[in-house]
Short mmCIF file of C-alpha atoms in Angstrom, two decimals:
data_model
loop_
_atom_site.label_atom_id
_atom_site.label_comp_id
_atom_site.label_asym_id
_atom_site.label_seq_id
_atom_site.Cartn_x
_atom_site.Cartn_y
_atom_site.Cartn_z
CA MET A 1 17.72 106.78 76.87
CA ALA A 2 18.23 103.83 78.38
CA MET A 3 22.26 102.69 76.42
CA ASN A 4 23.29 106.19 76.43
CA ASP A 5 23.00 105.57 80.70
CA SER A 6 23.99 102.19 80.84
CA VAL A 7 27.36 103.98 78.84
CA ASN A 8 27.72 107.04 80.94
CA ILE A 9 27.53 103.97 84.08
CA LEU A 10 30.23 101.53 82.67
CA ASN A 11 32.25 105.05 81.77
CA SER A 12 32.23 106.14 85.28
CA ALA A 13 32.81 102.94 86.64
CA TYR A 14 35.97 103.26 84.97
CA LEU A 15 37.24 106.63 85.18
CA ALA A 16 36.79 105.63 89.09
CA VAL A 17 38.79 102.01 88.58
CA GLU A 18 41.66 103.92 86.53
CA TYR A 19 41.33 106.90 89.14
CA ILE A 20 42.38 104.44 92.31
CA ASP A 21 44.42 102.55 90.79
CA SER A 22 46.47 105.52 90.46
CA PHE A 23 47.71 105.30 93.83
CA LEU A 24 48.33 102.12 94.03
CA PRO A 25 52.23 100.78 94.20
CA ASP A 26 53.76 99.56 91.15
CA ASN A 27 53.92 95.66 90.58
CA PRO A 28 57.35 94.66 91.09
CA LEU A 29 56.47 92.02 88.70
CA GLN A 30 55.28 94.01 85.80
CA GLN A 31 59.12 94.67 84.86
CA PRO A 32 59.69 91.01 85.22
CA PHE A 33 56.40 90.75 83.10
CA LYS A 34 57.01 92.65 80.06
CA ASN A 35 60.45 91.68 79.45
CA ALA A 36 59.18 88.61 79.09
CA TRP A 37 56.34 89.49 76.69
CA ASN A 38 58.88 91.44 74.17
CA TYR A 39 61.60 88.89 74.50
CA MET A 40 58.19 86.55 73.31
CA LEU A 41 58.25 88.28 70.60
CA ASP A 42 61.02 89.35 69.65
CA ASN A 43 61.90 85.41 69.35
CA TYR A 44 58.33 83.40 67.98
CA THR A 45 55.93 84.30 65.39
CA LYS A 46 52.18 85.06 66.00
CA PHE A 47 51.70 81.21 64.93
CA GLN A 48 54.24 80.13 67.29
CA ILE A 49 53.21 82.16 70.25
CA ALA A 50 49.05 81.78 69.46
CA THR A 51 49.24 78.03 69.05
CA TRP A 52 51.88 77.16 71.22
CA GLY A 53 51.05 79.49 73.35
CA SER A 54 48.25 78.70 74.22
CA LEU A 55 48.58 75.05 74.53
CA ILE A 56 51.11 75.74 77.36
CA VAL A 57 49.35 78.12 79.14
CA HIS A 58 45.89 75.60 79.31
CA GLU A 59 48.00 72.07 80.04
CA VAL A 60 50.58 74.05 82.54
CA SER A 61 47.74 75.63 84.39
CA TYR A 62 45.60 72.96 84.02
CA PHE A 63 47.93 69.88 86.08
CA LEU A 64 49.34 72.81 88.41
CA LEU A 65 46.00 73.86 89.77
CA CYS A 66 45.11 70.16 89.99
CA VAL A 67 48.48 69.46 92.73
CA PRO A 68 46.13 71.55 95.63
CA GLY A 69 43.32 68.28 95.49
CA PHE A 70 45.09 65.68 94.56
CA ILE A 71 47.93 66.51 97.93
CA PHE A 72 44.94 67.33 99.72
CA GLN A 73 43.61 63.30 99.37
CA PHE A 74 47.38 61.76 101.69
CA ILE A 75 47.29 64.97 103.77
CA PRO A 76 44.21 63.60 107.25
CA TYR A 77 43.56 66.47 108.31
CA MET A 78 42.18 67.57 104.91
CA GLN A 79 39.88 65.26 105.70
CA LYS A 80 37.82 66.53 106.88
CA TYR A 81 37.01 69.26 104.07
CA LYS A 82 36.33 66.27 101.82
CA ILE A 83 32.90 66.28 100.51
CA GLN A 84 32.13 62.82 100.12
CA GLN A 85 34.26 61.62 102.50
CA ASP A 86 32.57 57.43 102.52
CA LYS A 87 34.32 58.11 98.59
CA PRO A 88 37.81 58.55 98.63
CA GLU A 89 40.09 59.03 95.57
CA THR A 90 41.74 55.97 93.73
CA TRP A 91 44.98 55.53 92.05
CA GLU A 92 42.59 53.20 89.03
CA LYS A 93 40.05 56.07 88.66
CA GLN A 94 42.65 58.98 88.58
CA TRP A 95 45.05 57.45 86.17
CA LYS A 96 41.93 56.30 84.13
CA CYS A 97 41.30 60.27 84.08
CA PHE A 98 44.58 60.55 83.00
CA LYS A 99 45.21 59.38 80.37
CA THR A 100 41.51 59.70 78.75
CA LEU A 101 42.30 63.98 79.72
CA ILE A 102 45.57 64.03 77.12
CA PHE A 103 43.32 62.39 74.93
CA ASN A 104 41.53 65.48 74.39
CA HIS A 105 44.22 67.76 75.35
CA PHE A 106 45.74 66.72 71.99
CA PHE A 107 43.17 65.45 69.62
CA ILE A 108 40.30 67.12 70.92
CA GLN A 109 41.42 70.60 71.84
CA LEU A 110 44.74 71.33 70.18
CA PRO A 111 42.92 71.46 66.91
CA LEU A 112 41.11 73.73 68.19
CA ILE A 113 44.02 75.98 69.59
CA CYS A 114 45.43 75.20 65.96
CA GLY A 115 42.95 77.88 64.64
CA THR A 116 43.54 80.65 67.64
CA TYR A 117 46.14 82.63 65.16
CA TYR A 118 43.65 82.59 62.46
CA PHE A 119 41.51 83.77 64.86
CA THR A 120 43.27 86.83 66.05
CA GLU A 121 44.46 87.82 62.36
CA TYR A 122 40.63 87.46 61.06
CA PHE A 123 39.31 89.80 63.80
CA ASN A 124 43.11 91.82 63.69
CA ILE A 125 43.53 90.94 67.38
CA PRO A 126 47.27 92.91 68.38
CA TYR A 127 50.10 91.26 70.47
CA GLY A 128 52.49 93.92 71.62
CA TRP A 129 53.04 95.05 75.20
CA GLU A 130 51.32 97.93 74.44
CA GLU A 131 48.32 97.25 73.24
CA MET A 132 47.16 95.15 76.27
CA PRO A 133 44.75 96.15 78.32
CA ARG A 134 45.64 97.10 81.98
CA TRP A 135 44.57 94.64 84.45
CA TYR A 136 41.45 95.85 85.87
CA VAL A 137 40.12 95.80 81.73
CA LEU A 138 41.46 92.40 82.06
CA VAL A 139 39.28 91.31 84.78
CA ALA A 140 36.47 92.86 83.74
CA GLN A 141 36.79 90.85 80.94
CA CYS A 142 36.92 87.29 82.30
CA PHE A 143 33.85 88.38 84.22
CA GLY A 144 32.41 89.20 81.72
CA CYS A 145 33.31 85.65 79.66
CA ALA A 146 32.78 84.06 82.60
CA VAL A 147 29.08 85.12 83.35
CA ILE A 148 28.21 84.47 78.57
CA GLU A 149 30.35 80.76 79.00
CA ASP A 150 27.88 79.90 81.81
CA ALA A 151 24.66 80.95 80.46
CA TRP A 152 25.56 78.48 77.67
CA HIS A 153 27.11 76.33 79.95
CA TYR A 154 23.82 75.77 82.10
CA PHE A 155 21.23 75.27 78.92
CA LEU A 156 23.18 73.06 77.25
CA HIS A 157 24.67 70.84 80.20
CA ARG A 158 20.96 70.38 81.35
CA LEU A 159 19.92 69.56 77.85
CA LEU A 160 22.74 67.09 77.72
CA HIS A 161 20.92 65.77 80.70
CA HIS A 162 18.12 64.80 78.81
CA LYS A 163 16.78 61.14 79.22
CA ARG A 164 17.94 60.16 75.44
CA ILE A 165 20.77 62.00 75.06
CA TYR A 166 22.16 61.26 78.22
CA LYS A 167 23.99 58.24 77.96
CA TYR A 168 25.70 58.70 74.86
CA ILE A 169 27.51 61.55 75.95
CA HIS A 170 27.34 63.11 79.45
CA LYS A 171 27.89 60.15 81.04
CA VAL A 172 31.21 59.76 81.01
CA HIS A 173 31.06 62.82 82.69
CA HIS A 174 29.25 60.57 85.18
CA GLU A 175 31.84 58.18 86.33
CA PHE A 176 33.39 59.25 88.73
CA VAL A 177 30.18 60.63 91.41
CA SER A 178 32.52 61.46 93.93
CA PRO A 179 34.75 63.72 91.46
CA PHE A 180 37.97 65.08 91.85
CA GLY A 181 39.97 67.94 90.08
CA MET A 182 41.87 66.25 87.68
CA GLN A 183 38.06 65.23 86.27
CA ALA A 184 37.36 68.67 85.79
CA GLU A 185 37.79 68.28 81.74
CA TYR A 186 37.34 64.23 81.75
CA ALA A 187 34.61 63.75 79.51
CA HIS A 188 33.29 63.01 75.54
CA PRO A 189 35.00 64.43 72.45
CA LEU A 190 31.07 65.53 71.60
CA GLU A 191 30.51 67.35 75.49
CA THR A 192 33.81 68.68 74.54
CA LEU A 193 33.04 70.27 71.09
CA ILE A 194 29.16 70.97 73.11
CA LEU A 195 30.38 72.90 76.29
CA GLY A 196 33.25 74.09 74.54
CA THR A 197 31.46 75.75 72.26
CA GLY A 198 30.81 78.34 75.55
CA PHE A 199 34.50 79.06 76.20
CA PHE A 200 34.85 81.08 72.65
CA ILE A 201 31.37 83.03 72.82
CA GLY A 202 33.41 85.31 75.76
CA ILE A 203 36.39 84.85 73.99
CA VAL A 204 34.98 86.16 70.46
CA VAL A 205 32.37 89.20 72.44
CA PHE A 206 35.72 91.16 74.63
CA CYS A 207 38.77 90.21 73.22
CA ASN A 208 41.36 92.65 72.71
CA HIS A 209 44.17 91.75 72.88
CA VAL A 210 45.47 87.83 72.78
CA VAL A 211 46.05 88.34 76.39
CA LEU A 212 42.52 87.99 77.62
CA LEU A 213 42.55 84.50 75.52
CA TRP A 214 45.37 82.89 78.58
CA ALA A 215 43.94 85.34 81.29
CA TRP A 216 40.41 83.62 80.41
CA VAL A 217 41.65 79.83 80.01
CA ILE A 218 43.55 80.47 83.31
CA CYS A 219 40.04 81.94 84.65
CA ARG A 220 38.25 78.64 83.79
CA LEU A 221 40.39 76.51 84.45
CA MET A 222 40.50 77.77 88.12
CA GLU A 223 36.60 77.86 88.16
CA THR A 224 36.15 74.54 86.83
CA ILE A 225 38.74 72.07 88.84
CA ASP A 226 37.87 74.45 92.16
CA VAL A 227 34.71 73.15 91.90
CA HIS A 228 35.45 69.00 90.69
CA SER A 229 37.49 69.26 93.25
CA GLY A 230 35.40 67.45 95.89
CA TYR A 231 37.15 69.85 98.85
CA ASP A 232 35.78 72.61 100.48
CA VAL A 233 38.46 74.66 102.19
CA PRO A 234 37.45 77.42 104.11
CA LEU A 235 39.16 80.91 103.18
CA ASN A 236 38.66 79.62 99.21
CA PRO A 237 39.22 83.23 97.45
CA LEU A 238 36.97 81.91 94.43
CA HIS A 239 33.78 82.70 97.37
CA LEU A 240 34.59 86.33 97.08
CA VAL A 241 32.94 86.64 94.04
CA PRO A 242 29.18 87.05 93.96
CA PHE A 243 27.27 84.29 93.82
CA TYR A 244 30.07 81.26 92.95
CA ALA A 245 28.56 78.05 93.55
CA GLY A 246 31.14 76.93 94.70
CA ALA A 247 32.44 72.69 95.15
CA ARG A 248 29.43 71.94 97.15
CA PHE A 249 26.82 72.66 94.42
CA HIS A 250 28.66 71.20 92.07
CA ASP A 251 29.31 67.59 94.32
CA PHE A 252 25.86 67.76 94.17
CA HIS A 253 25.16 67.52 91.36
CA HIS A 254 27.36 65.01 90.70
CA MET A 255 25.59 63.02 93.27
CA ASN A 256 22.56 62.94 92.60
CA PHE A 257 22.83 62.64 88.33
CA ILE A 258 19.89 66.33 88.11
CA GLY A 259 19.70 69.90 89.35
CA ASN A 260 22.76 72.40 89.81
CA TYR A 261 23.92 72.55 86.08
CA ALA A 262 25.70 76.28 86.00
CA SER A 263 29.07 76.15 85.73
CA THR A 264 30.03 78.78 87.98
CA PHE A 265 27.20 80.95 89.44
CA THR A 266 24.25 80.54 91.17
CA TRP A 267 21.53 82.21 89.15
CA TRP A 268 20.26 80.15 86.99
CA ASP A 269 19.37 77.30 88.59
CA ARG A 270 17.90 79.22 91.64
CA LEU A 271 15.50 81.33 88.42
CA PHE A 272 14.61 77.95 87.35
CA GLY A 273 14.03 76.33 90.21
CA THR A 274 16.16 73.06 89.27
CA ASP A 275 18.54 74.19 92.94
CA SER A 276 15.68 73.07 95.30
CA GLN A 277 16.80 69.44 95.89
CA PHE A 278 20.26 71.21 96.85
CA ILE A 279 18.57 73.24 98.97
CA ALA A 280 17.45 70.64 100.30
CA TYR A 281 19.81 69.23 101.08
CA GLN A 282 21.71 71.50 102.35
CA GLU A 283 18.74 72.18 105.23
CA LYS A 284 18.23 68.28 106.16
CA GLU A 285 23.03 68.65 106.59
CA LYS A 286 21.76 71.69 109.05
CA LYS A 287 19.89 70.11 111.20
CA LYS A 288 21.44 66.84 111.90
CA GLN A 289 24.34 69.20 112.83
CA CYS A 290 22.15 71.26 115.43
CA ILE A 291 21.40 67.53 116.80
CA THR A 292 24.90 66.83 116.65
CA LYS A 293 25.69 69.23 118.45
CA LYS A 294 23.20 68.93 121.78
#
Protein backbone atom coordinates (compact mmCIF):
# COMPACT_ATOMS: atom_id res chain seq x y z
CA MET A 1 0.00 0.00 0.00
CA ALA A 2 2.78 2.40 0.99
CA MET A 3 4.65 1.51 -2.20
CA ASN A 4 1.58 2.32 -4.31
CA ASP A 5 1.18 5.67 -2.55
CA SER A 6 4.84 6.51 -3.25
CA VAL A 7 4.45 5.59 -6.92
CA ASN A 8 1.30 7.72 -7.19
CA ILE A 9 3.07 10.69 -5.60
CA LEU A 10 6.02 10.36 -8.01
CA ASN A 11 3.68 10.03 -11.00
CA SER A 12 1.76 13.12 -9.88
CA ALA A 13 4.99 15.08 -9.44
CA TYR A 14 6.17 13.98 -12.90
CA LEU A 15 2.88 15.05 -14.51
CA ALA A 16 2.99 18.40 -12.69
CA VAL A 17 6.53 19.13 -13.92
CA GLU A 18 5.59 18.00 -17.42
CA TYR A 19 2.59 20.36 -17.35
CA ILE A 20 4.74 23.31 -16.23
CA ASP A 21 7.34 22.45 -18.87
CA SER A 22 4.69 22.73 -21.60
CA PHE A 23 4.36 26.46 -20.79
CA LEU A 24 8.09 27.18 -20.88
CA PRO A 25 9.54 28.79 -24.02
CA ASP A 26 11.47 26.60 -26.43
CA ASN A 27 15.13 26.19 -25.61
CA PRO A 28 17.09 27.92 -28.41
CA LEU A 29 20.00 25.52 -27.85
CA GLN A 30 17.90 22.39 -28.28
CA GLN A 31 18.02 22.25 -32.09
CA PRO A 32 21.81 22.82 -32.34
CA PHE A 33 22.31 20.21 -29.62
CA LYS A 34 20.05 17.78 -31.49
CA ASN A 35 21.98 18.37 -34.73
CA ALA A 36 25.31 17.82 -32.98
CA TRP A 37 24.05 14.68 -31.25
CA ASN A 38 22.72 13.16 -34.47
CA TYR A 39 25.95 14.07 -36.28
CA MET A 40 27.87 12.21 -33.57
CA LEU A 41 25.63 9.14 -33.95
CA ASP A 42 26.03 9.17 -37.74
CA ASN A 43 29.82 9.51 -37.75
CA TYR A 44 31.06 7.52 -34.75
CA THR A 45 30.49 4.02 -33.42
CA LYS A 46 28.91 3.32 -30.06
CA PHE A 47 32.27 2.19 -28.74
CA GLN A 48 33.91 5.47 -29.79
CA ILE A 49 31.08 7.52 -28.28
CA ALA A 50 31.00 5.59 -25.01
CA THR A 51 34.79 5.45 -24.59
CA TRP A 52 36.41 8.50 -26.16
CA GLY A 53 33.30 10.64 -25.78
CA SER A 54 33.19 9.91 -22.05
CA LEU A 55 36.92 10.64 -21.71
CA ILE A 56 36.56 13.97 -23.53
CA VAL A 57 33.54 14.97 -21.42
CA HIS A 58 35.46 14.16 -18.23
CA GLU A 59 38.72 15.90 -19.16
CA VAL A 60 37.17 19.03 -20.68
CA SER A 61 34.65 19.42 -17.84
CA TYR A 62 37.25 18.84 -15.14
CA PHE A 63 39.79 21.39 -16.28
CA LEU A 64 37.23 23.98 -17.42
CA LEU A 65 35.53 23.84 -14.00
CA CYS A 66 38.95 24.33 -12.36
CA VAL A 67 39.62 27.54 -14.31
CA PRO A 68 37.63 29.99 -12.09
CA GLY A 69 39.36 28.86 -8.88
CA PHE A 70 42.74 28.95 -10.64
CA ILE A 71 42.12 32.54 -11.77
CA PHE A 72 40.89 33.65 -8.32
CA GLN A 73 44.41 33.31 -6.88
CA PHE A 74 45.56 36.16 -9.13
CA ILE A 75 42.67 38.53 -8.26
CA PRO A 76 43.24 40.45 -4.98
CA TYR A 77 39.51 41.18 -4.63
CA MET A 78 38.69 37.45 -4.49
CA GLN A 79 41.08 36.79 -1.61
CA LYS A 80 38.49 37.91 0.92
CA TYR A 81 36.45 34.87 -0.11
CA LYS A 82 39.36 32.45 0.37
CA ILE A 83 38.64 30.28 3.40
CA GLN A 84 42.23 29.66 4.54
CA GLN A 85 43.76 33.03 3.70
CA ASP A 86 47.06 32.20 5.41
CA LYS A 87 47.70 29.28 3.04
CA PRO A 88 47.89 30.54 -0.57
CA GLU A 89 48.27 28.20 -3.53
CA THR A 90 51.80 27.63 -4.84
CA TRP A 91 53.02 26.67 -8.32
CA GLU A 92 54.92 23.76 -6.83
CA LYS A 93 51.78 22.23 -5.29
CA GLN A 94 49.67 22.85 -8.36
CA TRP A 95 52.24 21.26 -10.69
CA LYS A 96 52.55 18.23 -8.41
CA CYS A 97 48.76 17.92 -8.34
CA PHE A 98 48.51 18.22 -12.14
CA LYS A 99 51.06 15.44 -12.76
CA THR A 100 49.23 13.06 -10.39
CA LEU A 101 45.90 13.91 -12.01
CA ILE A 102 47.16 13.09 -15.49
CA PHE A 103 48.44 9.72 -14.24
CA ASN A 104 45.15 8.90 -12.47
CA HIS A 105 42.99 10.06 -15.37
CA PHE A 106 44.77 8.03 -18.05
CA PHE A 107 46.08 5.00 -16.16
CA ILE A 108 43.32 4.47 -13.58
CA GLN A 109 40.15 6.10 -14.87
CA LEU A 110 40.58 5.52 -18.62
CA PRO A 111 40.66 1.69 -18.26
CA LEU A 112 37.40 1.98 -16.30
CA ILE A 113 35.91 4.28 -18.95
CA CYS A 114 36.76 1.64 -21.57
CA GLY A 115 34.15 -0.56 -19.91
CA THR A 116 31.38 1.99 -20.57
CA TYR A 117 30.49 0.57 -23.98
CA TYR A 118 30.13 -2.97 -22.63
CA PHE A 119 28.01 -1.64 -19.76
CA THR A 120 25.61 0.10 -22.17
CA GLU A 121 25.45 -2.98 -24.38
CA TYR A 122 24.81 -5.39 -21.49
CA PHE A 123 21.95 -3.27 -20.11
CA ASN A 124 20.72 -2.29 -23.59
CA ILE A 125 21.06 1.43 -22.83
CA PRO A 126 20.04 3.58 -25.84
CA TYR A 127 22.07 6.32 -27.53
CA GLY A 128 19.40 7.79 -29.82
CA TRP A 129 17.97 11.29 -29.67
CA GLU A 130 14.36 10.09 -29.53
CA GLU A 131 15.03 7.97 -26.44
CA MET A 132 16.79 10.79 -24.58
CA PRO A 133 14.98 11.70 -21.30
CA ARG A 134 13.56 15.19 -20.80
CA TRP A 135 15.63 17.72 -18.89
CA TYR A 136 13.64 17.44 -15.65
CA VAL A 137 13.98 13.63 -15.65
CA LEU A 138 17.72 14.04 -16.17
CA VAL A 139 17.92 16.50 -13.26
CA ALA A 140 16.00 14.10 -11.00
CA GLN A 141 18.24 11.20 -12.02
CA CYS A 142 21.41 13.20 -11.33
CA PHE A 143 20.05 14.15 -7.91
CA GLY A 144 19.30 10.49 -7.22
CA CYS A 145 22.87 9.58 -8.26
CA ALA A 146 24.19 12.29 -5.92
CA VAL A 147 22.20 10.93 -2.96
CA ILE A 148 23.52 7.40 -3.55
CA GLU A 149 27.11 8.53 -4.11
CA ASP A 150 26.97 10.72 -1.01
CA ALA A 151 25.95 7.78 1.18
CA TRP A 152 28.71 5.57 -0.25
CA HIS A 153 31.25 8.36 0.10
CA TYR A 154 30.37 9.10 3.73
CA PHE A 155 30.86 5.56 5.03
CA LEU A 156 33.85 4.60 2.87
CA HIS A 157 35.55 7.97 3.35
CA ARG A 158 35.09 7.65 7.11
CA LEU A 159 36.55 4.13 6.95
CA LEU A 160 39.60 5.44 5.06
CA HIS A 161 40.24 7.75 8.01
CA HIS A 162 40.64 4.78 10.36
CA LYS A 163 44.07 4.99 11.99
CA ARG A 164 45.08 1.55 10.65
CA ILE A 165 44.28 2.49 7.03
CA TYR A 166 44.65 6.26 6.74
CA LYS A 167 48.43 6.51 6.21
CA TYR A 168 48.41 3.92 3.41
CA ILE A 169 45.70 5.39 1.17
CA HIS A 170 43.78 8.53 2.12
CA LYS A 171 46.78 10.45 3.43
CA VAL A 172 47.74 11.25 -0.17
CA HIS A 173 44.56 13.30 -0.66
CA HIS A 174 45.28 15.20 2.56
CA GLU A 175 48.74 16.35 1.47
CA PHE A 176 47.06 19.70 0.78
CA VAL A 177 45.71 21.17 4.03
CA SER A 178 44.29 24.08 2.07
CA PRO A 179 42.57 22.52 -0.95
CA PHE A 180 42.16 24.03 -4.42
CA GLY A 181 39.80 22.96 -7.19
CA MET A 182 42.23 20.91 -9.27
CA GLN A 183 43.01 18.83 -6.17
CA ALA A 184 39.50 17.30 -6.13
CA GLU A 185 40.70 14.05 -7.79
CA TYR A 186 44.23 14.11 -6.36
CA ALA A 187 44.27 10.76 -4.58
CA HIS A 188 45.92 7.38 -4.18
CA PRO A 189 44.92 5.01 -7.04
CA LEU A 190 43.16 2.73 -4.55
CA GLU A 191 41.12 5.65 -3.24
CA THR A 192 40.15 6.52 -6.80
CA LEU A 193 38.75 3.00 -7.15
CA ILE A 194 37.17 2.76 -3.68
CA LEU A 195 35.40 6.11 -3.52
CA GLY A 196 34.85 6.18 -7.27
CA THR A 197 32.67 3.09 -7.02
CA GLY A 198 29.95 5.26 -5.50
CA PHE A 199 29.78 7.21 -8.75
CA PHE A 200 28.77 4.11 -10.72
CA ILE A 201 26.10 2.78 -8.35
CA GLY A 202 23.64 5.52 -9.28
CA ILE A 203 24.33 4.89 -12.96
CA VAL A 204 23.43 1.22 -12.54
CA VAL A 205 20.20 2.20 -10.75
CA PHE A 206 18.99 5.08 -12.95
CA CYS A 207 20.70 4.93 -16.34
CA ASN A 208 18.20 4.73 -19.21
CA HIS A 209 20.27 6.67 -21.75
CA VAL A 210 23.97 7.26 -22.34
CA VAL A 211 23.43 11.01 -21.85
CA LEU A 212 22.92 10.40 -18.11
CA LEU A 213 26.50 9.15 -17.89
CA TRP A 214 27.78 12.47 -19.19
CA ALA A 215 25.30 14.62 -17.27
CA TRP A 216 26.19 12.88 -14.00
CA VAL A 217 29.93 13.23 -14.72
CA ILE A 218 29.50 16.99 -15.14
CA CYS A 219 27.30 17.34 -12.03
CA ARG A 220 29.68 15.31 -9.86
CA LEU A 221 32.74 17.22 -11.07
CA MET A 222 30.97 20.53 -10.55
CA GLU A 223 30.24 19.59 -6.93
CA THR A 224 33.61 18.10 -5.99
CA ILE A 225 35.63 20.91 -7.59
CA ASP A 226 33.45 23.47 -5.83
CA VAL A 227 33.91 21.96 -2.36
CA HIS A 228 37.67 21.69 -2.94
CA SER A 229 37.96 25.20 -4.41
CA GLY A 230 39.08 26.83 -1.16
CA TYR A 231 36.75 29.77 -1.87
CA ASP A 232 33.32 30.46 -0.38
CA VAL A 233 31.94 32.73 -3.08
CA PRO A 234 28.55 34.41 -2.44
CA LEU A 235 25.64 33.75 -4.80
CA ASN A 236 26.98 30.30 -5.61
CA PRO A 237 24.04 28.59 -7.40
CA LEU A 238 24.97 25.23 -5.87
CA HIS A 239 23.93 26.60 -2.47
CA LEU A 240 20.34 26.46 -3.74
CA VAL A 241 20.55 22.65 -3.60
CA PRO A 242 18.86 21.45 -0.34
CA PHE A 243 21.36 20.31 2.34
CA TYR A 244 24.33 21.15 0.10
CA ALA A 245 27.56 21.06 2.12
CA GLY A 246 29.74 23.50 0.19
CA ALA A 247 33.35 24.62 0.32
CA ARG A 248 33.48 25.69 3.99
CA PHE A 249 32.13 22.33 5.09
CA HIS A 250 34.77 20.33 3.23
CA ASP A 251 37.56 22.84 3.78
CA PHE A 252 37.17 22.25 7.52
CA HIS A 253 37.74 18.54 6.90
CA HIS A 254 41.06 19.30 5.20
CA MET A 255 42.07 21.66 8.00
CA ASN A 256 41.38 19.15 10.78
CA PHE A 257 41.53 15.70 9.10
CA ILE A 258 38.37 14.65 10.91
CA GLY A 259 34.59 15.02 10.59
CA ASN A 260 32.52 16.28 7.63
CA TYR A 261 33.01 13.03 5.71
CA ALA A 262 30.14 13.35 3.23
CA SER A 263 30.84 14.50 -0.31
CA THR A 264 27.75 16.55 -1.20
CA PHE A 265 25.11 16.76 1.53
CA THR A 266 25.18 17.39 5.27
CA TRP A 267 22.60 14.88 6.54
CA TRP A 268 24.88 11.90 7.23
CA ASP A 269 27.31 14.00 9.26
CA ARG A 270 24.40 15.53 11.18
CA LEU A 271 22.85 12.13 11.82
CA PHE A 272 26.08 10.63 13.22
CA GLY A 273 27.34 13.82 14.85
CA THR A 274 30.54 13.93 12.80
CA ASP A 275 29.95 17.62 12.07
CA SER A 276 29.99 18.64 15.76
CA GLN A 277 33.49 20.14 15.61
CA PHE A 278 32.56 22.08 12.49
CA ILE A 279 29.45 23.50 14.18
CA ALA A 280 31.51 24.53 17.22
CA TYR A 281 34.08 26.13 14.91
CA GLN A 282 31.37 28.11 13.10
CA GLU A 283 30.00 29.40 16.40
CA LYS A 284 33.46 30.57 17.46
CA GLU A 285 33.93 32.36 14.14
CA LYS A 286 30.58 34.12 14.51
CA LYS A 287 31.54 35.31 18.00
CA LYS A 288 34.85 36.64 16.67
CA GLN A 289 33.06 38.55 13.94
CA CYS A 290 30.61 40.07 16.44
CA ILE A 291 33.49 41.19 18.70
CA THR A 292 35.35 42.67 15.69
CA LYS A 293 32.28 44.64 14.59
CA LYS A 294 31.83 46.06 18.10
